[in-house]
Amino acid sequence: MKQLSELKLKLLDLLKEDARRDANLLATLLGASSEEVTEAIRELEEDHVIVKYATVVNSSKLDDEKVTALIEVQITPERGRGFEAIAERVYLFPQVKSVFLMSGAYDLLVEVEGRNLKEVASFVSDKLSTLESVLSTKTHFILKKYKQDGIIFEDPEEDRRLLISP
């Protein structure tokens, strides 16, 4: 793992806030030339530091009724490969959005998305829990997202107090 320059670290922070900023604006904010910024972005992409540019969607504003679940998974690690082999088998399922190796009471945290509760439950019972290394699962359905990736989804509440003047 190589050490990133201060320019690249600041650039990453700015891109995490808003990846749509162009090189000229980023250069102005960083006190660098647009060529330096463009080259730094290219290097970060080539080194797979920047893996993808993504949009954060507030799904509560859509008619889409998708269901998201977080699943705690306890597993038996494979000799010689540890958790890697089972993690790979899990993340290759198309329903799986994220997989994290965890410390604590369970080994993997798996984020799954489905069209409805039944589809997620079917995935857990038919695919995930039947994997040879899986000892147990515990599923938590997300009821509402308040904040994700630093973005607050709640609309600010209006101040409904009456104005009183002396």
XYZ file of C-alpha atoms in Angstrom:
166
model
C 0.000 0.000 0.000
C 1.520 3.304 -0.997
C 1.280 6.661 0.738
C -0.931 9.193 -1.063
C 0.152 12.794 -1.512
C -1.654 15.561 0.352
C -3.133 16.744 -2.963
C -4.616 13.308 -3.674
C -6.021 12.979 -0.141
C -7.718 16.394 -0.365
C -8.901 15.569 -3.883
C -10.512 12.340 -2.634
C -12.346 14.255 0.102
C -13.723 16.723 -2.454
C -14.788 13.955 -4.848
C -16.513 12.046 -2.020
C -18.569 15.183 -1.322
C -19.500 15.635 -4.993
C -17.984 13.514 -7.767
C -19.501 15.762 -10.434
C -17.095 18.635 -9.762
C -14.965 19.296 -12.815
C -11.170 19.499 -12.849
C -11.137 23.307 -13.083
C -13.258 23.757 -9.937
C -11.268 21.084 -8.094
C -8.033 22.784 -9.119
C -9.287 26.122 -7.797
C -10.388 24.545 -4.491
C -7.039 22.773 -4.124
C -4.787 25.596 -5.332
C -3.421 23.379 -8.109
C -3.540 23.358 -11.897
C -6.315 21.513 -13.707
C -3.616 19.357 -15.366
C -2.318 18.278 -11.924
C -5.842 17.437 -10.808
C -6.638 15.515 -14.011
C -3.396 13.525 -13.687
C -4.040 12.811 -9.986
C -7.564 11.529 -10.772
C -6.204 9.339 -13.583
C -3.581 7.846 -11.233
C -6.157 7.259 -8.480
C -8.394 5.450 -10.976
C -5.510 3.360 -12.391
C -4.405 2.378 -8.859
C -8.003 1.403 -8.014
C -8.164 3.925 -5.186
C -11.156 5.400 -7.012
C -13.138 2.333 -8.006
C -16.442 3.815 -9.124
C -18.434 7.021 -9.245
C -21.904 6.397 -7.837
C -25.161 8.196 -7.138
C -26.765 8.028 -3.699
C -30.528 7.654 -4.172
C -33.145 8.445 -1.539
C -35.380 5.458 -2.308
C -38.140 6.747 -0.008
C -38.846 9.383 -2.690
C -39.525 6.668 -5.288
C -42.500 4.356 -5.819
C -39.983 1.499 -5.906
C -40.799 -0.890 -3.050
C -37.440 -2.668 -2.821
C -36.514 -4.251 0.498
C -33.030 -4.091 1.997
C -31.792 -6.423 4.708
C -28.591 -6.688 6.714
C -27.735 -10.298 7.495
C -25.338 -11.363 10.224
C -23.635 -14.586 9.143
C -21.582 -16.916 11.319
C -19.301 -19.164 9.305
C -16.590 -21.761 9.668
C -13.475 -20.447 7.910
C -11.854 -22.752 5.351
C -8.420 -24.130 6.093
C -5.818 -22.205 4.124
C -8.270 -19.589 2.783
C -9.903 -18.339 5.965
C -12.984 -16.254 5.267
C -12.054 -15.359 1.677
C -13.615 -18.356 -0.092
C -17.017 -18.086 1.587
C -17.041 -14.289 1.257
C -16.450 -14.680 -2.481
C -19.270 -17.214 -2.832
C -21.593 -14.824 -1.008
C -20.693 -11.615 -2.879
C -21.158 -13.284 -6.267
C -24.934 -13.591 -5.713
C -26.632 -10.750 -7.647
C -28.902 -9.891 -4.681
C -25.879 -9.090 -2.508
C -24.950 -5.403 -2.465
C -22.157 -5.479 0.162
C -20.188 -7.980 2.242
C -18.041 -7.033 5.230
C -15.765 -9.151 7.436
C -16.665 -8.196 10.999
C -15.270 -8.567 14.484
C -17.578 -9.610 17.299
C -20.483 -12.045 17.500
C -20.663 -12.844 13.765
C -18.206 -13.080 10.894
C -19.814 -11.501 7.843
C -22.333 -8.699 7.463
C -24.187 -9.086 4.177
C -26.392 -6.384 2.639
C -29.080 -7.844 0.380
C -31.714 -6.140 -1.767
C -34.893 -7.731 -3.104
C -38.240 -6.783 -4.619
C -40.097 -7.785 -1.443
C -39.739 -9.518 1.940
C -40.483 -12.928 0.435
C -37.671 -12.608 -2.117
C -35.118 -11.683 0.560
C -36.346 -14.452 2.873
C -36.093 -16.940 0.003
C -32.514 -15.854 -0.707
C -31.546 -16.364 2.938
C -33.236 -19.744 3.313
C -32.486 -21.227 -0.131
C -29.073 -19.786 -1.029
C -27.213 -18.210 1.870
C -28.005 -20.527 4.772
C -27.456 -23.639 2.641
C -23.791 -22.826 1.956
C -21.612 -25.464 3.592
C -19.580 -23.078 5.789
C -22.578 -21.109 7.085
C -23.399 -21.923 10.705
C -26.184 -19.393 11.295
C -27.810 -16.232 9.954
C -29.725 -13.404 11.579
C -31.664 -11.083 9.257
C -32.480 -7.440 9.996
C -34.777 -5.603 7.575
C -34.124 -1.894 7.052
C -37.349 -0.021 7.713
C -36.129 3.503 6.973
C -32.843 5.146 6.030
C -32.088 8.407 7.796
C -28.507 8.846 6.606
C -26.264 6.981 4.166
C -22.734 7.755 2.966
C -22.846 11.051 4.867
C -26.087 12.135 3.162
C -29.083 12.956 5.385
C -32.330 11.844 3.738
C -34.807 13.636 5.996
C -36.291 16.856 4.668
C -35.582 19.657 7.133
C -38.616 20.294 9.299
C -40.255 23.690 9.004
C -40.320 25.934 12.051
C -44.059 26.125 12.790
C -43.846 28.466 15.753
C -45.727 31.737 15.503
C -43.726 34.890 15.358
C -44.298 37.010 18.449
C -43.137 40.583 18.607
C -43.224 42.889 21.670
